[in-house]
Amino acid sequence: MGKQMTEMLKGTLEGIVLAILAVRPAYGYEITARLRDQGFSDIAEGTVYALLVRIEQRGLVDVEKVPSEKGPPRKVYTLNALGGEDLEEFWRTWSFLAERIEQLHQNIENSQEAGE
Amino acid sequence: MAAKWIETLTGSLEQKKQYKQDKARIDGLPEPYATAAKAMHRYFMYYGGITDGDTLMTMFGDLADLWERAAIDGTPVRAIVGDDPVEFAETFAQAYSGKQWIDKERERLTKAIDAAAGDNGKGAGA
């Protein structure tokens, strides 16, 4: 994953993961797999794991330990009310940012065209 | 009663037991997971800066969970850690928002700047 991609993802990955959990509860590996399917091919499983730990510590998700055939039980994460609020804020912030950045991009393109 | 009294001198016995268990889980991992987990464990001792025992215990427990899962699923070490292991370890540790020694200094810095700015943190500092 490119350096810039990594940096930009850092600020948005939490919102992305909350959005995935808003669709349905999931455990860590499922979330990583879905991110990879959606084109984040190089995302490290540990990155998602650390993020899940963080949102758990902040009380944005409910956690249920589900026994697995082998190894430690899997933690299944469910978005709770607090997480839902956080996700809404994420979308508001995202829309604002995306709109402004796109505007900036258009302005630059337009001024370049005018200069030609 | 007696146990409580002793623990004020020695720290929590329950925590020590938990720590030993988590350490044993890490030591018991197959290679290359044991090496990776031990390296992270060591780094946390230096980097962590977490003084709160409960938080530290949660962190080490989760570390053991992470690598046990990886070992069972056969996930490559690199697929867990990514390109930058330092970045990964620090992100992981930062997720545990327990009291850190740096918190005291953060508070101190904030107060010193408030006093210097003469605004108690309020107003636009004009």
Short mmCIF file of C-alpha atoms in Angstrom, two decimals:
data_model
loop_
_atom_site.label_atom_id
_atom_site.label_comp_id
_atom_site.label_asym_id
_atom_site.label_seq_id
_atom_site.Cartn_x
_atom_site.Cartn_y
_atom_site.Cartn_z
CA MET A 1 0.00 0.00 0.00
CA GLY A 2 1.36 3.41 -0.96
CA LYS A 3 2.51 5.77 1.77
CA GLN A 4 -0.14 8.36 0.95
CA MET A 5 -2.87 5.74 0.89
CA THR A 6 -1.77 4.48 4.30
CA GLU A 7 -1.82 7.99 5.75
CA MET A 8 -5.23 8.85 4.32
CA LEU A 9 -6.72 5.55 5.39
CA LYS A 10 -5.58 6.13 8.96
CA GLY A 11 -8.12 8.88 9.43
CA THR A 12 -11.00 7.10 7.76
CA LEU A 13 -10.59 3.42 8.54
CA GLU A 14 -12.45 3.67 11.82
CA GLY A 15 -15.51 5.09 10.06
CA ILE A 16 -15.24 2.45 7.36
CA VAL A 17 -15.16 -0.34 9.94
CA LEU A 18 -18.11 1.13 11.85
CA ALA A 19 -20.00 1.30 8.54
CA ILE A 20 -19.26 -2.38 7.90
CA LEU A 21 -20.51 -3.27 11.38
CA ALA A 22 -23.65 -1.19 10.81
CA VAL A 23 -24.65 -3.69 8.11
CA ARG A 24 -24.21 -6.67 10.41
CA PRO A 25 -22.10 -7.89 13.34
CA ALA A 26 -18.77 -9.44 12.38
CA TYR A 27 -15.51 -10.74 13.81
CA GLY A 28 -12.10 -9.37 12.97
CA TYR A 29 -11.13 -11.57 10.08
CA GLU A 30 -14.50 -11.10 8.32
CA ILE A 31 -13.97 -7.35 8.42
CA THR A 32 -10.47 -7.61 6.96
CA ALA A 33 -11.75 -9.96 4.26
CA ARG A 34 -14.54 -7.54 3.31
CA LEU A 35 -12.12 -4.63 3.13
CA ARG A 36 -9.86 -6.68 0.86
CA ASP A 37 -12.83 -7.57 -1.37
CA GLN A 38 -13.58 -3.87 -1.67
CA GLY A 39 -10.14 -3.10 -3.01
CA PHE A 40 -8.07 -2.44 0.12
CA SER A 41 -5.97 -5.40 -0.90
CA ASP A 42 -2.92 -4.77 1.26
CA ILE A 43 -4.64 -4.04 4.53
CA ALA A 44 -2.99 -5.88 7.43
CA GLU A 45 -5.20 -8.02 9.61
CA GLY A 46 -3.49 -6.61 12.69
CA THR A 47 -4.43 -3.06 11.68
CA VAL A 48 -8.09 -3.99 11.80
CA TYR A 49 -7.54 -5.88 15.05
CA ALA A 50 -5.92 -2.87 16.73
CA LEU A 51 -8.74 -0.68 15.47
CA LEU A 52 -11.37 -3.04 16.86
CA VAL A 53 -9.61 -2.98 20.21
CA ARG A 54 -9.74 0.82 20.12
CA ILE A 55 -13.43 1.08 19.31
CA GLU A 56 -14.14 -1.53 21.97
CA GLN A 57 -12.22 0.50 24.57
CA ARG A 58 -14.19 3.59 23.53
CA GLY A 59 -17.49 1.75 23.99
CA LEU A 60 -18.67 2.04 20.36
CA VAL A 61 -19.30 -1.68 19.98
CA ASP A 62 -20.69 -4.55 22.04
CA VAL A 63 -18.51 -7.64 22.09
CA GLU A 64 -19.61 -11.23 22.34
CA LYS A 65 -17.15 -14.08 22.67
CA VAL A 66 -18.20 -16.95 20.43
CA PRO A 67 -16.39 -20.28 20.89
CA SER A 68 -14.52 -21.47 17.82
CA GLU A 69 -13.60 -25.05 16.86
CA LYS A 70 -9.96 -24.33 17.51
CA GLY A 71 -8.09 -21.68 19.44
CA PRO A 72 -9.37 -18.79 21.54
CA PRO A 73 -13.02 -17.75 21.17
CA ARG A 74 -13.74 -15.30 18.37
CA LYS A 75 -14.91 -11.85 19.39
CA VAL A 76 -17.98 -10.78 17.46
CA TYR A 77 -18.44 -7.01 17.32
CA THR A 78 -21.85 -5.34 17.14
CA LEU A 79 -22.36 -1.62 16.60
CA ASN A 80 -24.21 -0.11 19.58
CA ALA A 81 -26.08 3.20 19.98
CA LEU A 82 -22.93 5.16 20.81
CA GLY A 83 -21.18 3.63 17.79
CA GLY A 84 -24.17 4.58 15.63
CA GLU A 85 -23.82 8.21 16.71
CA ASP A 86 -20.13 8.11 15.97
CA LEU A 87 -20.82 6.70 12.52
CA GLU A 88 -23.31 9.48 11.76
CA GLU A 89 -20.71 12.05 12.73
CA PHE A 90 -18.20 10.28 10.51
CA TRP A 91 -20.53 10.55 7.49
CA ARG A 92 -21.19 14.25 8.14
CA THR A 93 -17.48 14.94 8.42
CA TRP A 94 -16.74 12.83 5.36
CA SER A 95 -19.34 14.65 3.21
CA PHE A 96 -17.96 17.99 4.26
CA LEU A 97 -14.37 17.01 3.50
CA ALA A 98 -15.16 15.27 0.22
CA GLU A 99 -17.18 18.25 -1.00
CA ARG A 100 -14.51 20.81 -0.13
CA ILE A 101 -11.66 18.80 -1.58
CA GLU A 102 -13.60 18.19 -4.79
CA GLN A 103 -14.35 21.91 -5.01
CA LEU A 104 -10.68 22.70 -4.62
CA HIS A 105 -9.84 20.16 -7.29
CA GLN A 106 -12.39 21.71 -9.71
CA ASN A 107 -11.10 25.22 -9.05
CA ILE A 108 -7.58 24.16 -9.89
CA GLU A 109 -8.66 22.34 -13.05
CA ASN A 110 -10.74 25.31 -14.19
CA SER A 111 -7.97 27.83 -13.62
CA GLN A 112 -5.54 25.59 -15.51
CA GLU A 113 -7.96 25.34 -18.45
CA ALA A 114 -8.46 29.10 -18.43
CA GLY A 115 -4.70 29.56 -18.55
CA GLU A 116 -4.23 27.39 -21.60
CA MET B 1 -8.25 -9.80 54.28
CA ALA B 2 -4.66 -10.93 54.58
CA ALA B 3 -4.41 -11.16 50.80
CA LYS B 4 -5.66 -7.58 50.44
CA TRP B 5 -3.07 -6.37 52.93
CA ILE B 6 -0.27 -8.19 51.16
CA GLU B 7 -1.39 -6.84 47.81
CA THR B 8 -0.98 -3.26 48.98
CA LEU B 9 2.68 -4.14 49.38
CA THR B 10 3.25 -6.37 46.38
CA GLY B 11 0.70 -5.21 43.82
CA SER B 12 -2.21 -7.33 42.67
CA LEU B 13 -1.54 -11.06 42.90
CA GLU B 14 -4.38 -11.70 40.46
CA GLN B 15 -2.61 -9.49 37.91
CA LYS B 16 0.68 -11.28 38.40
CA LYS B 17 -1.05 -14.60 37.80
CA GLN B 18 -2.77 -13.22 34.70
CA TYR B 19 0.51 -11.81 33.41
CA LYS B 20 2.22 -15.17 33.83
CA GLN B 21 -0.61 -16.95 32.03
CA ASP B 22 -0.53 -14.55 29.08
CA LYS B 23 3.26 -14.79 28.91
CA ALA B 24 3.00 -18.59 28.89
CA ARG B 25 0.47 -18.42 26.01
CA ILE B 26 2.91 -16.28 24.02
CA ASP B 27 5.87 -18.55 24.84
CA GLY B 28 3.81 -21.57 23.84
CA LEU B 29 3.06 -20.34 20.32
CA PRO B 30 4.55 -22.21 17.36
CA GLU B 31 7.17 -20.44 15.26
CA PRO B 32 7.28 -17.94 13.66
CA TYR B 33 4.40 -16.59 15.77
CA ALA B 34 6.23 -16.94 19.09
CA THR B 35 9.11 -14.81 17.83
CA ALA B 36 6.76 -12.14 16.46
CA ALA B 37 4.62 -12.06 19.62
CA LYS B 38 7.66 -11.95 21.94
CA ALA B 39 9.17 -9.11 19.93
CA MET B 40 5.96 -7.11 20.30
CA HIS B 41 5.70 -7.95 23.98
CA ARG B 42 9.23 -6.68 24.52
CA TYR B 43 8.52 -3.49 22.57
CA PHE B 44 5.45 -2.78 24.69
CA MET B 45 7.58 -2.91 27.83
CA TYR B 46 9.61 -0.01 26.45
CA TYR B 47 7.04 1.90 24.47
CA GLY B 48 3.79 1.28 26.36
CA GLY B 49 4.23 3.81 29.12
CA ILE B 50 1.04 2.43 30.60
CA THR B 51 1.18 2.46 34.39
CA ASP B 52 -2.28 1.06 34.98
CA GLY B 53 -2.01 -2.68 35.58
CA ASP B 54 -5.53 -3.60 34.44
CA THR B 55 -4.99 -1.92 31.09
CA LEU B 56 -1.65 -3.63 30.66
CA MET B 57 -3.23 -7.00 31.40
CA THR B 58 -5.98 -6.42 28.83
CA MET B 59 -3.34 -5.48 26.28
CA PHE B 60 -1.20 -8.57 26.86
CA GLY B 61 -4.27 -10.80 26.83
CA ASP B 62 -5.34 -9.35 23.48
CA LEU B 63 -1.81 -9.74 22.14
CA ALA B 64 -1.91 -13.45 23.01
CA ASP B 65 -5.39 -13.75 21.39
CA LEU B 66 -4.15 -12.09 18.21
CA TRP B 67 -1.16 -14.39 17.73
CA GLU B 68 -2.93 -17.58 18.80
CA ARG B 69 -5.60 -16.85 16.22
CA ALA B 70 -2.97 -16.14 13.57
CA ALA B 71 -1.14 -19.37 14.38
CA ILE B 72 -4.31 -21.44 14.10
CA ASP B 73 -5.45 -19.79 10.88
CA GLY B 74 -1.91 -19.94 9.47
CA THR B 75 -1.99 -16.23 8.67
CA PRO B 76 1.48 -15.06 7.58
CA VAL B 77 3.24 -12.78 10.09
CA ARG B 78 3.50 -10.03 7.48
CA ALA B 79 -0.24 -10.13 6.84
CA ILE B 80 -0.81 -9.37 10.52
CA VAL B 81 1.83 -6.74 11.08
CA GLY B 82 1.95 -4.99 7.70
CA ASP B 83 5.00 -3.25 6.26
CA ASP B 84 5.91 -1.27 9.37
CA PRO B 85 6.01 -3.29 12.60
CA VAL B 86 6.81 -0.24 14.75
CA GLU B 87 3.82 1.63 13.44
CA PHE B 88 1.69 -1.44 14.02
CA ALA B 89 2.90 -2.01 17.60
CA GLU B 90 2.36 1.64 18.50
CA THR B 91 -1.14 1.78 16.99
CA PHE B 92 -1.95 -1.38 18.90
CA ALA B 93 -0.65 0.01 22.21
CA GLN B 94 -2.39 3.36 21.72
CA ALA B 95 -5.74 1.62 21.56
CA TYR B 96 -5.49 1.05 25.31
CA SER B 97 -6.44 4.37 26.73
CA GLY B 98 -5.37 3.66 30.31
CA LYS B 99 -3.44 6.13 32.38
CA GLN B 100 -0.04 6.77 30.92
CA TRP B 101 2.87 8.48 32.63
CA ILE B 102 2.80 11.09 29.86
CA ASP B 103 -0.75 12.12 30.89
CA LYS B 104 0.64 13.97 33.91
CA GLU B 105 3.06 15.86 31.73
CA ARG B 106 0.34 16.66 29.20
CA GLU B 107 -1.75 18.17 31.95
CA ARG B 108 1.24 20.12 33.19
CA LEU B 109 2.01 21.48 29.71
CA THR B 110 -1.63 22.53 29.20
CA LYS B 111 -1.67 24.35 32.55
CA ALA B 112 1.65 26.07 31.92
CA ILE B 113 0.49 27.33 28.53
CA ASP B 114 -2.87 28.44 29.98
CA ALA B 115 -1.00 30.42 32.61
CA ALA B 116 1.43 31.88 30.05
CA ALA B 117 -1.42 32.87 27.73
CA GLY B 118 -3.28 34.27 30.73
CA ASP B 119 -6.60 32.92 29.54
CA ASN B 120 -7.22 29.74 31.54
CA GLY B 121 -7.82 27.99 28.25
CA LYS B 122 -10.78 30.27 27.42
CA GLY B 123 -11.15 33.01 24.83
CA ALA B 124 -9.40 33.35 21.51
CA GLY B 125 -6.08 34.43 23.05
CA ALA B 126 -6.29 37.82 21.39
#
